């Protein structure tokens, strides 16, 4: 609905409550609220504050991923945040690739969501052939045609929607 000023007020209140109740680094509440607030601020043209909050979110995600014994999910989450931040200056495809690769290594390349993230890293780095391999491996592990169809559709939309400054293979998107 585009009511970003109202959303900003609600998100700031939610963020304050989340920090007090769960702490500043709680993924499902505080970090989610911070990321949503950054998007809302960006939509309102408050670029500097939005980028500062996005940078904090990335910092928390990376700290969680770098903790000794970090779960593969934390590694994958950090990779996705690095890959999909709205702020090009904060994107770090090589680090996202490193984290996604480690998440997959720890799960013996058997988690379709983690493989999908790794495929997106390869695509963002310009290696569409390797991305296609990872996507095929991820899709093969999905439980049914409906899940495969949904994931393929999402992959195609992601490929078609990459920002213009990112390498892409539009022919690969059309194959989906």
PDB file of C-alpha atoms in Angstrom:
ATOM      1  CA  UNK A   1       0.000   0.000   0.000  1.00  0.00           C
ATOM      2  CA  UNK A   2       3.023   2.279   0.128  1.00  0.00           C
ATOM      3  CA  UNK A   3       2.328   3.668   3.599  1.00  0.00           C
ATOM      4  CA  UNK A   4       5.998   3.757   4.514  1.00  0.00           C
ATOM      5  CA  UNK A   5       5.837   6.575   7.079  1.00  0.00           C
ATOM      6  CA  UNK A   6       3.220   4.642   9.059  1.00  0.00           C
ATOM      7  CA  UNK A   7       5.182   1.421   8.627  1.00  0.00           C
ATOM      8  CA  UNK A   8       8.309   3.196   9.864  1.00  0.00           C
ATOM      9  CA  UNK A   9       6.568   4.196  13.103  1.00  0.00           C
ATOM     10  CA  UNK A  10       5.238   0.676  13.674  1.00  0.00           C
ATOM     11  CA  UNK A  11       8.596  -0.903  12.844  1.00  0.00           C
ATOM     12  CA  UNK A  12      10.466   1.410  15.207  1.00  0.00           C
ATOM     13  CA  UNK A  13       8.079   0.421  18.000  1.00  0.00           C
ATOM     14  CA  UNK A  14       8.418  -3.276  17.116  1.00  0.00           C
ATOM     15  CA  UNK A  15      12.192  -2.929  17.005  1.00  0.00           C
ATOM     16  CA  UNK A  16      12.292  -1.262  20.418  1.00  0.00           C
ATOM     17  CA  UNK A  17      10.182  -4.053  21.916  1.00  0.00           C
ATOM     18  CA  UNK A  18      12.253  -6.747  20.189  1.00  0.00           C
ATOM     19  CA  UNK A  19      15.532  -5.350  21.454  1.00  0.00           C
ATOM     20  CA  UNK A  20      14.206  -5.130  25.023  1.00  0.00           C
ATOM     21  CA  UNK A  21      12.615  -8.583  25.009  1.00  0.00           C
ATOM     22  CA  UNK A  22      14.878 -10.684  22.737  1.00  0.00           C
ATOM     23  CA  UNK A  23      18.102  -8.691  22.445  1.00  0.00           C
ATOM     24  CA  UNK A  24      19.665  -6.773  19.559  1.00  0.00           C
ATOM     25  CA  UNK A  25      20.751  -9.799  17.524  1.00  0.00           C
ATOM     26  CA  UNK A  26      17.663 -12.019  17.572  1.00  0.00           C
ATOM     27  CA  UNK A  27      17.132 -13.142  13.966  1.00  0.00           C
ATOM     28  CA  UNK A  28      13.391 -13.789  13.889  1.00  0.00           C
ATOM     29  CA  UNK A  29      12.393 -10.537  15.588  1.00  0.00           C
ATOM     30  CA  UNK A  30      14.996  -7.825  15.966  1.00  0.00           C
ATOM     31  CA  UNK A  31      16.959  -8.457  12.785  1.00  0.00           C
ATOM     32  CA  UNK A  32      13.795  -8.910  10.753  1.00  0.00           C
ATOM     33  CA  UNK A  33      12.417  -5.611  12.116  1.00  0.00           C
ATOM     34  CA  UNK A  34      15.694  -3.842  11.345  1.00  0.00           C
ATOM     35  CA  UNK A  35      15.752  -5.141   7.777  1.00  0.00           C
ATOM     36  CA  UNK A  36      12.125  -4.129   7.233  1.00  0.00           C
ATOM     37  CA  UNK A  37      12.814  -0.690   8.718  1.00  0.00           C
ATOM     38  CA  UNK A  38      15.769  -0.226   6.358  1.00  0.00           C
ATOM     39  CA  UNK A  39      13.519  -1.071   3.381  1.00  0.00           C
ATOM     40  CA  UNK A  40      10.856   1.350   4.611  1.00  0.00           C
ATOM     41  CA  UNK A  41      13.372   4.142   5.136  1.00  0.00           C
ATOM     42  CA  UNK A  42      14.878   3.534   1.699  1.00  0.00           C
ATOM     43  CA  UNK A  43      11.411   3.754   0.116  1.00  0.00           C
ATOM     44  CA  UNK A  44      10.984   7.139   1.802  1.00  0.00           C
ATOM     45  CA  UNK A  45      14.302   8.410   0.459  1.00  0.00           C
ATOM     46  CA  UNK A  46      16.037   8.283   3.848  1.00  0.00           C
ATOM     47  CA  UNK A  47      19.035   6.608   2.247  1.00  0.00           C
ATOM     48  CA  UNK A  48      21.739   7.328   4.817  1.00  0.00           C
ATOM     49  CA  UNK A  49      19.783   5.986   7.794  1.00  0.00           C
ATOM     50  CA  UNK A  50      18.504   3.040   5.758  1.00  0.00           C
ATOM     51  CA  UNK A  51      22.022   2.059   4.723  1.00  0.00           C
ATOM     52  CA  UNK A  52      23.310   2.404   8.304  1.00  0.00           C
ATOM     53  CA  UNK A  53      20.619   0.023   9.548  1.00  0.00           C
ATOM     54  CA  UNK A  54      21.247  -2.389   6.666  1.00  0.00           C
ATOM     55  CA  UNK A  55      24.939  -2.345   7.579  1.00  0.00           C
ATOM     56  CA  UNK A  56      24.059  -3.245  11.187  1.00  0.00           C
ATOM     57  CA  UNK A  57      21.871  -6.111   9.971  1.00  0.00           C
ATOM     58  CA  UNK A  58      24.750  -7.439   7.873  1.00  0.00           C
ATOM     59  CA  UNK A  59      27.102  -7.065  10.828  1.00  0.00           C
ATOM     60  CA  UNK A  60      24.814  -9.131  13.052  1.00  0.00           C
ATOM     61  CA  UNK A  61      24.367 -11.797  10.363  1.00  0.00           C
ATOM     62  CA  UNK A  62      28.119 -12.037   9.786  1.00  0.00           C
ATOM     63  CA  UNK A  63      28.849 -12.180  13.520  1.00  0.00           C
ATOM     64  CA  UNK A  64      26.386 -15.067  13.866  1.00  0.00           C
ATOM     65  CA  UNK A  65      27.937 -16.847  10.879  1.00  0.00           C
ATOM     66  CA  UNK A  66      31.462 -16.416  12.238  1.00  0.00           C
ATOM     67  CA  UNK A  67      30.641 -17.756  15.693  1.00  0.00           C
ATOM     68  CA  UNK A  68      32.417 -21.013  16.470  1.00  0.00           C
ATOM     69  CA  UNK A  69      30.079 -23.847  15.582  1.00  0.00           C
ATOM     70  CA  UNK A  70      27.710 -21.610  13.616  1.00  0.00           C
ATOM     71  CA  UNK A  71      24.927 -23.637  12.056  1.00  0.00           C
ATOM     72  CA  UNK A  72      24.705 -24.097   8.296  1.00  0.00           C
ATOM     73  CA  UNK A  73      21.461 -22.083   8.483  1.00  0.00           C
ATOM     74  CA  UNK A  74      23.308 -19.098   9.992  1.00  0.00           C
ATOM     75  CA  UNK A  75      25.925 -19.328   7.242  1.00  0.00           C
ATOM     76  CA  UNK A  76      23.252 -19.471   4.559  1.00  0.00           C
ATOM     77  CA  UNK A  77      21.296 -16.600   6.144  1.00  0.00           C
ATOM     78  CA  UNK A  78      24.396 -14.394   6.142  1.00  0.00           C
ATOM     79  CA  UNK A  79      25.152 -15.328   2.525  1.00  0.00           C
ATOM     80  CA  UNK A  80      21.619 -14.365   1.483  1.00  0.00           C
ATOM     81  CA  UNK A  81      21.790 -11.063   3.325  1.00  0.00           C
ATOM     82  CA  UNK A  82      25.098 -10.221   1.630  1.00  0.00           C
ATOM     83  CA  UNK A  83      23.718 -11.192  -1.755  1.00  0.00           C
ATOM     84  CA  UNK A  84      20.326  -9.507  -1.515  1.00  0.00           C
ATOM     85  CA  UNK A  85      20.935  -6.280   0.357  1.00  0.00           C
ATOM     86  CA  UNK A  86      19.204  -3.351  -1.316  1.00  0.00           C
ATOM     87  CA  UNK A  87      22.445  -1.393  -1.104  1.00  0.00           C
ATOM     88  CA  UNK A  88      24.944  -2.272  -3.853  1.00  0.00           C
ATOM     89  CA  UNK A  89      27.860  -0.898  -1.821  1.00  0.00           C
ATOM     90  CA  UNK A  90      27.113  -3.469   0.905  1.00  0.00           C
ATOM     91  CA  UNK A  91      26.841  -6.496  -1.404  1.00  0.00           C
ATOM     92  CA  UNK A  92      29.740  -8.899  -1.154  1.00  0.00           C
ATOM     93  CA  UNK A  93      29.315 -11.725  -3.641  1.00  0.00           C
ATOM     94  CA  UNK A  94      32.694 -13.409  -2.905  1.00  0.00           C
ATOM     95  CA  UNK A  95      31.974 -13.540   0.840  1.00  0.00           C
ATOM     96  CA  UNK A  96      28.403 -14.701   0.175  1.00  0.00           C
ATOM     97  CA  UNK A  97      29.844 -17.462  -2.026  1.00  0.00           C
ATOM     98  CA  UNK A  98      32.281 -18.491   0.717  1.00  0.00           C
ATOM     99  CA  UNK A  99      29.521 -18.680   3.339  1.00  0.00           C
ATOM    100  CA  UNK A 100      27.067 -20.486   1.042  1.00  0.00           C
ATOM    101  CA  UNK A 101      29.738 -22.991   0.050  1.00  0.00           C
ATOM    102  CA  UNK A 102      30.529 -23.696   3.696  1.00  0.00           C
ATOM    103  CA  UNK A 103      26.824 -24.138   4.542  1.00  0.00           C
ATOM    104  CA  UNK A 104      26.567 -26.660   1.711  1.00  0.00           C
ATOM    105  CA  UNK A 105      29.789 -28.421   2.674  1.00  0.00           C
ATOM    106  CA  UNK A 106      28.497 -28.875   6.238  1.00  0.00           C
ATOM    107  CA  UNK A 107      25.254 -30.388   4.945  1.00  0.00           C
ATOM    108  CA  UNK A 108      27.053 -32.474   2.313  1.00  0.00           C
ATOM    109  CA  UNK A 109      25.303 -30.530  -0.469  1.00  0.00           C
ATOM    110  CA  UNK A 110      21.933 -32.075   0.422  1.00  0.00           C
ATOM    111  CA  UNK A 111      19.888 -29.018   1.449  1.00  0.00           C
ATOM    112  CA  UNK A 112      17.974 -27.634  -1.529  1.00  0.00           C
ATOM    113  CA  UNK A 113      17.607 -24.154  -0.008  1.00  0.00           C
ATOM    114  CA  UNK A 114      21.331 -23.888   0.625  1.00  0.00           C
ATOM    115  CA  UNK A 115      22.092 -25.164  -2.888  1.00  0.00           C
ATOM    116  CA  UNK A 116      19.716 -22.560  -4.279  1.00  0.00           C
ATOM    117  CA  UNK A 117      21.604 -19.807  -2.418  1.00  0.00           C
ATOM    118  CA  UNK A 118      24.881 -21.136  -3.787  1.00  0.00           C
ATOM    119  CA  UNK A 119      23.414 -21.114  -7.301  1.00  0.00           C
ATOM    120  CA  UNK A 120      22.396 -17.485  -6.839  1.00  0.00           C
ATOM    121  CA  UNK A 121      25.947 -16.668  -5.712  1.00  0.00           C
ATOM    122  CA  UNK A 122      27.342 -18.278  -8.849  1.00  0.00           C
ATOM    123  CA  UNK A 123      24.893 -16.355 -11.003  1.00  0.00           C
ATOM    124  CA  UNK A 124      25.707 -13.065  -9.280  1.00  0.00           C
ATOM    125  CA  UNK A 125      29.401 -13.743  -9.866  1.00  0.00           C
ATOM    126  CA  UNK A 126      28.757 -14.310 -13.572  1.00  0.00           C
ATOM    127  CA  UNK A 127      29.145 -18.099 -13.657  1.00  0.00           C
ATOM    128  CA  UNK A 128      25.797 -19.127 -15.139  1.00  0.00           C
ATOM    129  CA  UNK A 129      26.988 -22.646 -16.026  1.00  0.00           C
ATOM    130  CA  UNK A 130      27.893 -23.415 -12.407  1.00  0.00           C
ATOM    131  CA  UNK A 131      24.682 -21.736 -11.252  1.00  0.00           C
ATOM    132  CA  UNK A 132      22.676 -24.027 -13.510  1.00  0.00           C
ATOM    133  CA  UNK A 133      24.454 -27.086 -12.045  1.00  0.00           C
ATOM    134  CA  UNK A 134      23.635 -25.978  -8.501  1.00  0.00           C
ATOM    135  CA  UNK A 135      20.023 -25.168  -9.408  1.00  0.00           C
ATOM    136  CA  UNK A 136      19.580 -28.575 -11.008  1.00  0.00           C
ATOM    137  CA  UNK A 137      21.000 -30.245  -7.910  1.00  0.00           C
ATOM    138  CA  UNK A 138      18.719 -28.181  -5.663  1.00  0.00           C
ATOM    139  CA  UNK A 139      15.626 -28.853  -7.767  1.00  0.00           C
ATOM    140  CA  UNK A 140      16.301 -32.578  -7.873  1.00  0.00           C
ATOM    141  CA  UNK A 141      16.054 -32.684  -4.076  1.00  0.00           C
ATOM    142  CA  UNK A 142      12.660 -30.994  -3.868  1.00  0.00           C
ATOM    143  CA  UNK A 143       9.844 -33.326  -2.832  1.00  0.00           C
ATOM    144  CA  UNK A 144       7.432 -32.906  -5.740  1.00  0.00           C
ATOM    145  CA  UNK A 145       6.613 -31.171  -9.014  1.00  0.00           C
ATOM    146  CA  UNK A 146       4.719 -28.394  -7.280  1.00  0.00           C
ATOM    147  CA  UNK A 147       7.739 -27.484  -5.150  1.00  0.00           C
ATOM    148  CA  UNK A 148      10.032 -27.693  -8.195  1.00  0.00           C
ATOM    149  CA  UNK A 149       7.679 -25.527 -10.227  1.00  0.00           C
ATOM    150  CA  UNK A 150       7.514 -22.883  -7.498  1.00  0.00           C
ATOM    151  CA  UNK A 151      11.301 -22.832  -7.080  1.00  0.00           C
ATOM    152  CA  UNK A 152      11.915 -22.676 -10.843  1.00  0.00           C
ATOM    153  CA  UNK A 153       9.464 -19.834 -11.158  1.00  0.00           C
ATOM    154  CA  UNK A 154      11.195 -17.948  -8.344  1.00  0.00           C
ATOM    155  CA  UNK A 155      14.590 -18.584  -9.964  1.00  0.00           C
ATOM    156  CA  UNK A 156      13.423 -17.221 -13.301  1.00  0.00           C
ATOM    157  CA  UNK A 157      11.941 -14.111 -11.718  1.00  0.00           C
ATOM    158  CA  UNK A 158      15.117 -13.568  -9.730  1.00  0.00           C
ATOM    159  CA  UNK A 159      17.215 -13.875 -12.877  1.00  0.00           C
ATOM    160  CA  UNK A 160      15.021 -11.479 -14.795  1.00  0.00           C
ATOM    161  CA  UNK A 161      15.015  -8.997 -11.935  1.00  0.00           C
ATOM    162  CA  UNK A 162      18.727  -8.726 -11.231  1.00  0.00           C
ATOM    163  CA  UNK A 163      19.875  -5.117 -11.026  1.00  0.00           C
ATOM    164  CA  UNK A 164      21.445  -3.948 -14.304  1.00  0.00           C
ATOM    165  CA  UNK A 165      24.932  -3.644 -12.807  1.00  0.00           C
ATOM    166  CA  UNK A 166      25.022  -7.362 -12.024  1.00  0.00           C
ATOM    167  CA  UNK A 167      26.116 -10.045 -14.498  1.00  0.00           C
ATOM    168  CA  UNK A 168      23.259 -12.185 -15.753  1.00  0.00           C
ATOM    169  CA  UNK A 169      22.374 -14.678 -18.391  1.00  0.00           C
ATOM    170  CA  UNK A 170      18.918 -13.790 -19.709  1.00  0.00           C
ATOM    171  CA  UNK A 171      18.880 -16.919 -21.887  1.00  0.00           C
ATOM    172  CA  UNK A 172      19.182 -19.025 -18.743  1.00  0.00           C
ATOM    173  CA  UNK A 173      16.195 -17.188 -17.234  1.00  0.00           C
ATOM    174  CA  UNK A 174      14.155 -17.913 -20.339  1.00  0.00           C
ATOM    175  CA  UNK A 175      14.972 -21.638 -20.093  1.00  0.00           C
ATOM    176  CA  UNK A 176      13.006 -21.760 -16.857  1.00  0.00           C
TER     177      UNK A 176
END
